Tab-separated table of C-alpha atoms and ligand atoms in Angstrom:
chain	number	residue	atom	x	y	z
A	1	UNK	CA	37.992	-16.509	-29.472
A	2	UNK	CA	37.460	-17.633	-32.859
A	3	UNK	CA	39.929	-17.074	-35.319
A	4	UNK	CA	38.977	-15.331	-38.468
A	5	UNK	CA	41.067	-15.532	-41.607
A	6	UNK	CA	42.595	-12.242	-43.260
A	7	UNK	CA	40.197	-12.931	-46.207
A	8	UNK	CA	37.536	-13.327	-44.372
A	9	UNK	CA	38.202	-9.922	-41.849
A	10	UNK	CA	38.922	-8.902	-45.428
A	11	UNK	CA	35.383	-10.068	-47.139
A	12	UNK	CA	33.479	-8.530	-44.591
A	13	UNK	CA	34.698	-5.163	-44.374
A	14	UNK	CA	33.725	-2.802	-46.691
A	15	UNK	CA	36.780	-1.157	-47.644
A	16	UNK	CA	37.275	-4.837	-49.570
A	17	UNK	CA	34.374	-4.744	-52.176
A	18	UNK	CA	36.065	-1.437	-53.168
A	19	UNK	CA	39.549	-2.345	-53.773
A	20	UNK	CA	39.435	-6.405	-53.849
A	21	UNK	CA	39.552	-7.864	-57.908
A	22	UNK	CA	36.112	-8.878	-58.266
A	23	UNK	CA	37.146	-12.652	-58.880
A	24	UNK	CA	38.131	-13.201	-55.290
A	25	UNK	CA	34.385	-12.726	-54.679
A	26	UNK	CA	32.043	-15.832	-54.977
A	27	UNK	CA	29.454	-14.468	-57.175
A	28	UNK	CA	25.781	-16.524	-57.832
A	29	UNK	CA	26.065	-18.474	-60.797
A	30	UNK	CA	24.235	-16.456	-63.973
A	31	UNK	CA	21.549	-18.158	-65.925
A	32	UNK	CA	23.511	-18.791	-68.775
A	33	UNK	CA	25.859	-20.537	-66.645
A	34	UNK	CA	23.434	-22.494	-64.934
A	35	UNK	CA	22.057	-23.486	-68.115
A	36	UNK	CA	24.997	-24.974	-69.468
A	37	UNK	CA	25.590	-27.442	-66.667
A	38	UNK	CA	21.907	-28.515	-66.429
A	39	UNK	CA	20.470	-28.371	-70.201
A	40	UNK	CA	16.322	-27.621	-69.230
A	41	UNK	CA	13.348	-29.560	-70.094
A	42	UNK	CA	12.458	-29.179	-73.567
A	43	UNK	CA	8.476	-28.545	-72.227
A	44	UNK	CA	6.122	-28.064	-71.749
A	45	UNK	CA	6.562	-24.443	-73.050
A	46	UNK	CA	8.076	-23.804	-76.024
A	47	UNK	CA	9.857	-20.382	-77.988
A	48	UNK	CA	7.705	-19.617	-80.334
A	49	UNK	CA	9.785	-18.618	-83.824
A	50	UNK	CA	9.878	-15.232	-84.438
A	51	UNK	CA	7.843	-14.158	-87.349
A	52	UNK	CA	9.671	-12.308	-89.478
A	53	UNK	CA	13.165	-12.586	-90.083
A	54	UNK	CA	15.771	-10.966	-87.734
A	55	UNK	CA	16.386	-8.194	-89.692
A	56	UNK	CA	12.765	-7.566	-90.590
A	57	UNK	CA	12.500	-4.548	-88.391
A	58	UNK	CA	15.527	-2.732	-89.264
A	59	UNK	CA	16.865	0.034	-89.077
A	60	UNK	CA	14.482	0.709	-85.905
A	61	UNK	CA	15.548	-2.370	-83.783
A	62	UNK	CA	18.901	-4.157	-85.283
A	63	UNK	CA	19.590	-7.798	-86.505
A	64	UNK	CA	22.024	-8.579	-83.969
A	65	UNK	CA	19.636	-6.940	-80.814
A	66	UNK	CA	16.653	-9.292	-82.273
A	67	UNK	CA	18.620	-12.465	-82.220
A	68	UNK	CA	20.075	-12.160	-79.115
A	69	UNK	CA	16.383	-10.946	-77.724
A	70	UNK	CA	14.466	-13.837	-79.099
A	71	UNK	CA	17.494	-16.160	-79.029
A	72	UNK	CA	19.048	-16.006	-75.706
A	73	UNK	CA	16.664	-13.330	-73.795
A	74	UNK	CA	12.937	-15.210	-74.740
A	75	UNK	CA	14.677	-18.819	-74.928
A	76	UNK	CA	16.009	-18.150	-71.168
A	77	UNK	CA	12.425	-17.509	-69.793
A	78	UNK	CA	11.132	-20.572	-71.473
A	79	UNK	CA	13.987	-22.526	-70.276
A	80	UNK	CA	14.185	-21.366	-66.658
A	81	UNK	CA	10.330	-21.686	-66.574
A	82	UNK	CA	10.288	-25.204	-67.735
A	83	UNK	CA	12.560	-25.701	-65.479
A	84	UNK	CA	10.926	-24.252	-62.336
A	85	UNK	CA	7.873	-26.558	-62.912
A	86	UNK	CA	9.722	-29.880	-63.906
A	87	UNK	CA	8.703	-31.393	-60.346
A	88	UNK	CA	4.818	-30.401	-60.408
A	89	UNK	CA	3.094	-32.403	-63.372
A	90	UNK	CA	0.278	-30.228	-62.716
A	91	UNK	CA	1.504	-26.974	-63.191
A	92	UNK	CA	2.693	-28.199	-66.343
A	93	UNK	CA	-0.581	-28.724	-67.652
A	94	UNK	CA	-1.570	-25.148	-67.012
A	95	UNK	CA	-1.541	-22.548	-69.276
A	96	UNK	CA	0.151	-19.014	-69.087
A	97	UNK	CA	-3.083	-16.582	-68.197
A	98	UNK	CA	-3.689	-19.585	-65.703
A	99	UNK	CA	-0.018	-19.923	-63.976
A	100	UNK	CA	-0.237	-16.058	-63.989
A	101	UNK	CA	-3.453	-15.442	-63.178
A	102	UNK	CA	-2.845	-17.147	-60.157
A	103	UNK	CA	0.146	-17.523	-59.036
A	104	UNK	CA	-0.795	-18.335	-55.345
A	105	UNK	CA	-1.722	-21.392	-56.933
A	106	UNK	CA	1.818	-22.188	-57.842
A	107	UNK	CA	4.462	-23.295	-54.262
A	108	UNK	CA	6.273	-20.372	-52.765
A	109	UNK	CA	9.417	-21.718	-53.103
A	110	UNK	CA	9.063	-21.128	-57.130
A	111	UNK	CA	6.653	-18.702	-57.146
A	112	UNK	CA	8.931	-15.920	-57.880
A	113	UNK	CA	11.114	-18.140	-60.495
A	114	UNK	CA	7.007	-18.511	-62.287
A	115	UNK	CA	6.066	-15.191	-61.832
A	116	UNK	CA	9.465	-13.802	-63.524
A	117	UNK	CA	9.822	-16.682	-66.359
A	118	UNK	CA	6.074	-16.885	-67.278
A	119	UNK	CA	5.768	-13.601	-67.172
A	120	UNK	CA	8.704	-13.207	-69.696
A	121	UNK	CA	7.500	-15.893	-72.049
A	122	UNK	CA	4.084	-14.074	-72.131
A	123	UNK	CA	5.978	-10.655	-72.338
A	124	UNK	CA	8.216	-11.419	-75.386
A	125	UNK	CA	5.224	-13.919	-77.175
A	126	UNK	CA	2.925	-10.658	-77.532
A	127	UNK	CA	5.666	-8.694	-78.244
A	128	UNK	CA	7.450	-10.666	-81.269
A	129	UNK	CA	3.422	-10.855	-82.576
A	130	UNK	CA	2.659	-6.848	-82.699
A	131	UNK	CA	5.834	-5.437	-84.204
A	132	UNK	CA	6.450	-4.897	-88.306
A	133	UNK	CA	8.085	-2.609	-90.222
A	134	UNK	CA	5.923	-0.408	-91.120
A	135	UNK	CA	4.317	-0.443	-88.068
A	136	UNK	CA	-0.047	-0.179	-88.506
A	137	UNK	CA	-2.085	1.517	-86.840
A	138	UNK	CA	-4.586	0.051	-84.962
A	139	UNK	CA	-8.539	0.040	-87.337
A	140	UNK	CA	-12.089	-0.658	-86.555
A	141	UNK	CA	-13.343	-0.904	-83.275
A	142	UNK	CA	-10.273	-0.463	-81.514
A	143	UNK	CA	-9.767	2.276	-83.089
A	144	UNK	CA	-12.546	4.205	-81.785
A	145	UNK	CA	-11.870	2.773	-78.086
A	146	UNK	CA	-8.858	4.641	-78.094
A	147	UNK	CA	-10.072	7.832	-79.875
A	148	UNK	CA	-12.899	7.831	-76.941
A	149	UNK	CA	-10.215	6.553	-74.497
A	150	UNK	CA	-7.365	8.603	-74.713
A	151	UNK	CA	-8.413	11.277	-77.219
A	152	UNK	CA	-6.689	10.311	-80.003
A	153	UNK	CA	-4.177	7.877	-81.697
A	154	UNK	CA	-1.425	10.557	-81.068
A	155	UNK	CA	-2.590	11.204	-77.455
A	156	UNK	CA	-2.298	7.744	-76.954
A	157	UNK	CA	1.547	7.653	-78.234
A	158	UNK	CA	2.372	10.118	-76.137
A	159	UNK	CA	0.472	8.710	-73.285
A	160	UNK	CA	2.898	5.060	-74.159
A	161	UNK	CA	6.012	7.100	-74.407
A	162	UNK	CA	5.353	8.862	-71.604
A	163	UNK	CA	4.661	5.416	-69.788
A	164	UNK	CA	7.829	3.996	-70.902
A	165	UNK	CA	10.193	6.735	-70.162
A	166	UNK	CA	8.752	6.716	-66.811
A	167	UNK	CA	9.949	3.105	-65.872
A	168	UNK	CA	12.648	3.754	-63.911
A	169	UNK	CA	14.564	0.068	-64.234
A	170	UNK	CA	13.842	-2.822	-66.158
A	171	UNK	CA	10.267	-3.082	-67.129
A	172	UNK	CA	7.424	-2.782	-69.321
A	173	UNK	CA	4.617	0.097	-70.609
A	174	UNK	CA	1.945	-1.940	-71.375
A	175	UNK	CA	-1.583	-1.194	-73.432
A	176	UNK	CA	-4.407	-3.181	-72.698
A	177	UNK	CA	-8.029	-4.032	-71.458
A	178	UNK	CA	-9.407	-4.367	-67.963
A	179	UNK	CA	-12.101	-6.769	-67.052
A	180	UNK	CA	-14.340	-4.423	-67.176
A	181	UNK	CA	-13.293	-3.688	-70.788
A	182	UNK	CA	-11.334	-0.426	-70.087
A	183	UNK	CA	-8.342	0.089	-71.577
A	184	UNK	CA	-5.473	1.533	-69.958
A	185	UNK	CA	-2.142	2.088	-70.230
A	186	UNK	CA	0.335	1.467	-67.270
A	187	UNK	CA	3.807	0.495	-65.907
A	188	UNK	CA	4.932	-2.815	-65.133
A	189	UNK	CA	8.322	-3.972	-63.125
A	190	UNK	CA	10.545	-6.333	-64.397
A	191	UNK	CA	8.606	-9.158	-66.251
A	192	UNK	CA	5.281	-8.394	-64.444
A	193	UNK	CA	2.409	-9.060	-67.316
A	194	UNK	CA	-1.251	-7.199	-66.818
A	195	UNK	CA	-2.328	-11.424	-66.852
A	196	UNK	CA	-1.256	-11.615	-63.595
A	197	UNK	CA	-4.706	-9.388	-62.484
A	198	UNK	CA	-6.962	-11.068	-65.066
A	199	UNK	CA	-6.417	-7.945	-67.419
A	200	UNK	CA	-5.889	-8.407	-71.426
A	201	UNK	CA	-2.197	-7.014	-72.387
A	202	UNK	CA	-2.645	-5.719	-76.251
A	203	UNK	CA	0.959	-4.387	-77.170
A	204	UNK	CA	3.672	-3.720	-74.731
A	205	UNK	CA	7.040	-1.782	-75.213
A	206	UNK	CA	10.072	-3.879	-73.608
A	207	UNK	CA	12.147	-1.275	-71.840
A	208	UNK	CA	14.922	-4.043	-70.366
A	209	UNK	CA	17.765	-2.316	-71.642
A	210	UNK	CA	18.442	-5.841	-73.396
A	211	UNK	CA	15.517	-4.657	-76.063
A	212	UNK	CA	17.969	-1.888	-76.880
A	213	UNK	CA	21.411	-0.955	-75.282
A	214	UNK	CA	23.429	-2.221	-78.392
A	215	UNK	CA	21.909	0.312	-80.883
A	216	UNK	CA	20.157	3.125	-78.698
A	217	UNK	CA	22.979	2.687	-75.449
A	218	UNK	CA	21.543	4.700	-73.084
A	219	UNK	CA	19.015	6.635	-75.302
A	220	UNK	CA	16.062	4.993	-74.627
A	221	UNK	CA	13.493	7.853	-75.677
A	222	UNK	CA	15.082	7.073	-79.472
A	223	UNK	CA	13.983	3.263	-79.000
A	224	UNK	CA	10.808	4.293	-77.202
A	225	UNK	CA	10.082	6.562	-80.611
A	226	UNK	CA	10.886	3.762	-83.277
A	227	UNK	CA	8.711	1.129	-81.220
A	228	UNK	CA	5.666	4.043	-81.066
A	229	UNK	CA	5.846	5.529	-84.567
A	230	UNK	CA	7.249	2.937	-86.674
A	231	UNK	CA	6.999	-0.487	-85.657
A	232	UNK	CA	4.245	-1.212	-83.298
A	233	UNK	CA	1.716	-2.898	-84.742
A	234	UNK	CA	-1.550	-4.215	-83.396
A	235	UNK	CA	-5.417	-4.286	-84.110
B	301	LIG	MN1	12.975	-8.346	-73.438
């Protein structure tokens, strides 16, 4: 018979994950980690600067949440996805509405690592793009689309907020247009992006708790307000 060690009798039960120090644990290396051992390819997508300085948007999203956000959060997805297509020269020549508007395009073994990085770059580009302090509402034509769409302007914050404080996890509400030239608001997991079924995403609301947990903590219906009422901004 074979002989198992304490630690590993130990590992394997599950009394252990209770009571063991976490350290004794081998735990997947994080990102940042990663990162730091292996510094990415500097292309062939780039973080785009944010437009506004950090503390443009204050007091509705904080100086210190929008640097780490754009800094760290964005930078990683750009990183991670240069990264992911290093070895395929021609999935480096493809754009992000191409890589995620078909990703069974792009090798299964990185597939996911695409879907998730592109799909943040995308994400947090749009994003950065349609906030501002004071936030506008949306003129013209669009205008109308949503008055005809959803009612109103105010039906269609409450039909966002209601979107967002739906998500149950880490994801986005996202406004946008169908092929068809609907628009529609809906829910999106993790760093899912409407692109990835040839739909238009207009303005999303990030509801990682990373877009807010240092201000709001866990009140995300107060971040969900600020980004609704006062600092989403899009035409
Ligand atoms: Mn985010």
């Amino acid at each position: 018979m074979k002989r198992r060690s304490f630690f590993q009798i130990l590992l394997g039960s599950s009394i252990a994950s209770r009571f063991l120090p976490f350290s004794i644990v081998a735990a997947e290396p994080s990102v940042a980690q990663q990162g730091l051992s292996t510094p990415p390819p500097t292309g062939p997508f780039t973080l785009p600067p944010l437009p506004y300085a950090s503390n443009a948007l204050e007091p509705y999203i904080d100086a210190e949440t929008m640097t780490l956000h754009h800094d760290k959060h964005h930078a990683a997805y750009v990183n991670n996805l240069n990264k992911a297509i290093a070895p395929y020269p021609d999935l480096q020549k493809k754009s992000l509405e191409e890589l995620l508007g078909n990703l069974d395009a792009v090798p299964a073994e990185i597939r996911t690592t695409v879907r998730n990085n592109a799909g943040g770059h995308s994400n947090h580009s749009i994003l950065w793009k349609t906030l501002s302090n004071p936030g506008r509402k949306p003129e013209g034509k669009l205008a109308k689309e949503i008055d005809n769409t959803f009612g109103s302007y105010e039906k269609w914050r409450e039909e966002m907020t209601k979107c967002a404080m739906g998500i149950f996890g880490s994801g986005w509400a996202w406004f946008g247009r169908s092929k068809d030239g609907r628009l529609f608001i809906e829910p999106f997991p993790n760093q899912d992006s409407p692109l990835m079924t040839g739909r238009t995403p207009i303005y999303g609301i990030d509801v990682w708790e990373h877009a807010y947990y240092l201000k709001h903590q866990n009140r995300r219906a107060d971040y969900v307000k600020s980004c609704v009422e006062s600092v989403g901004s899009f035409s």
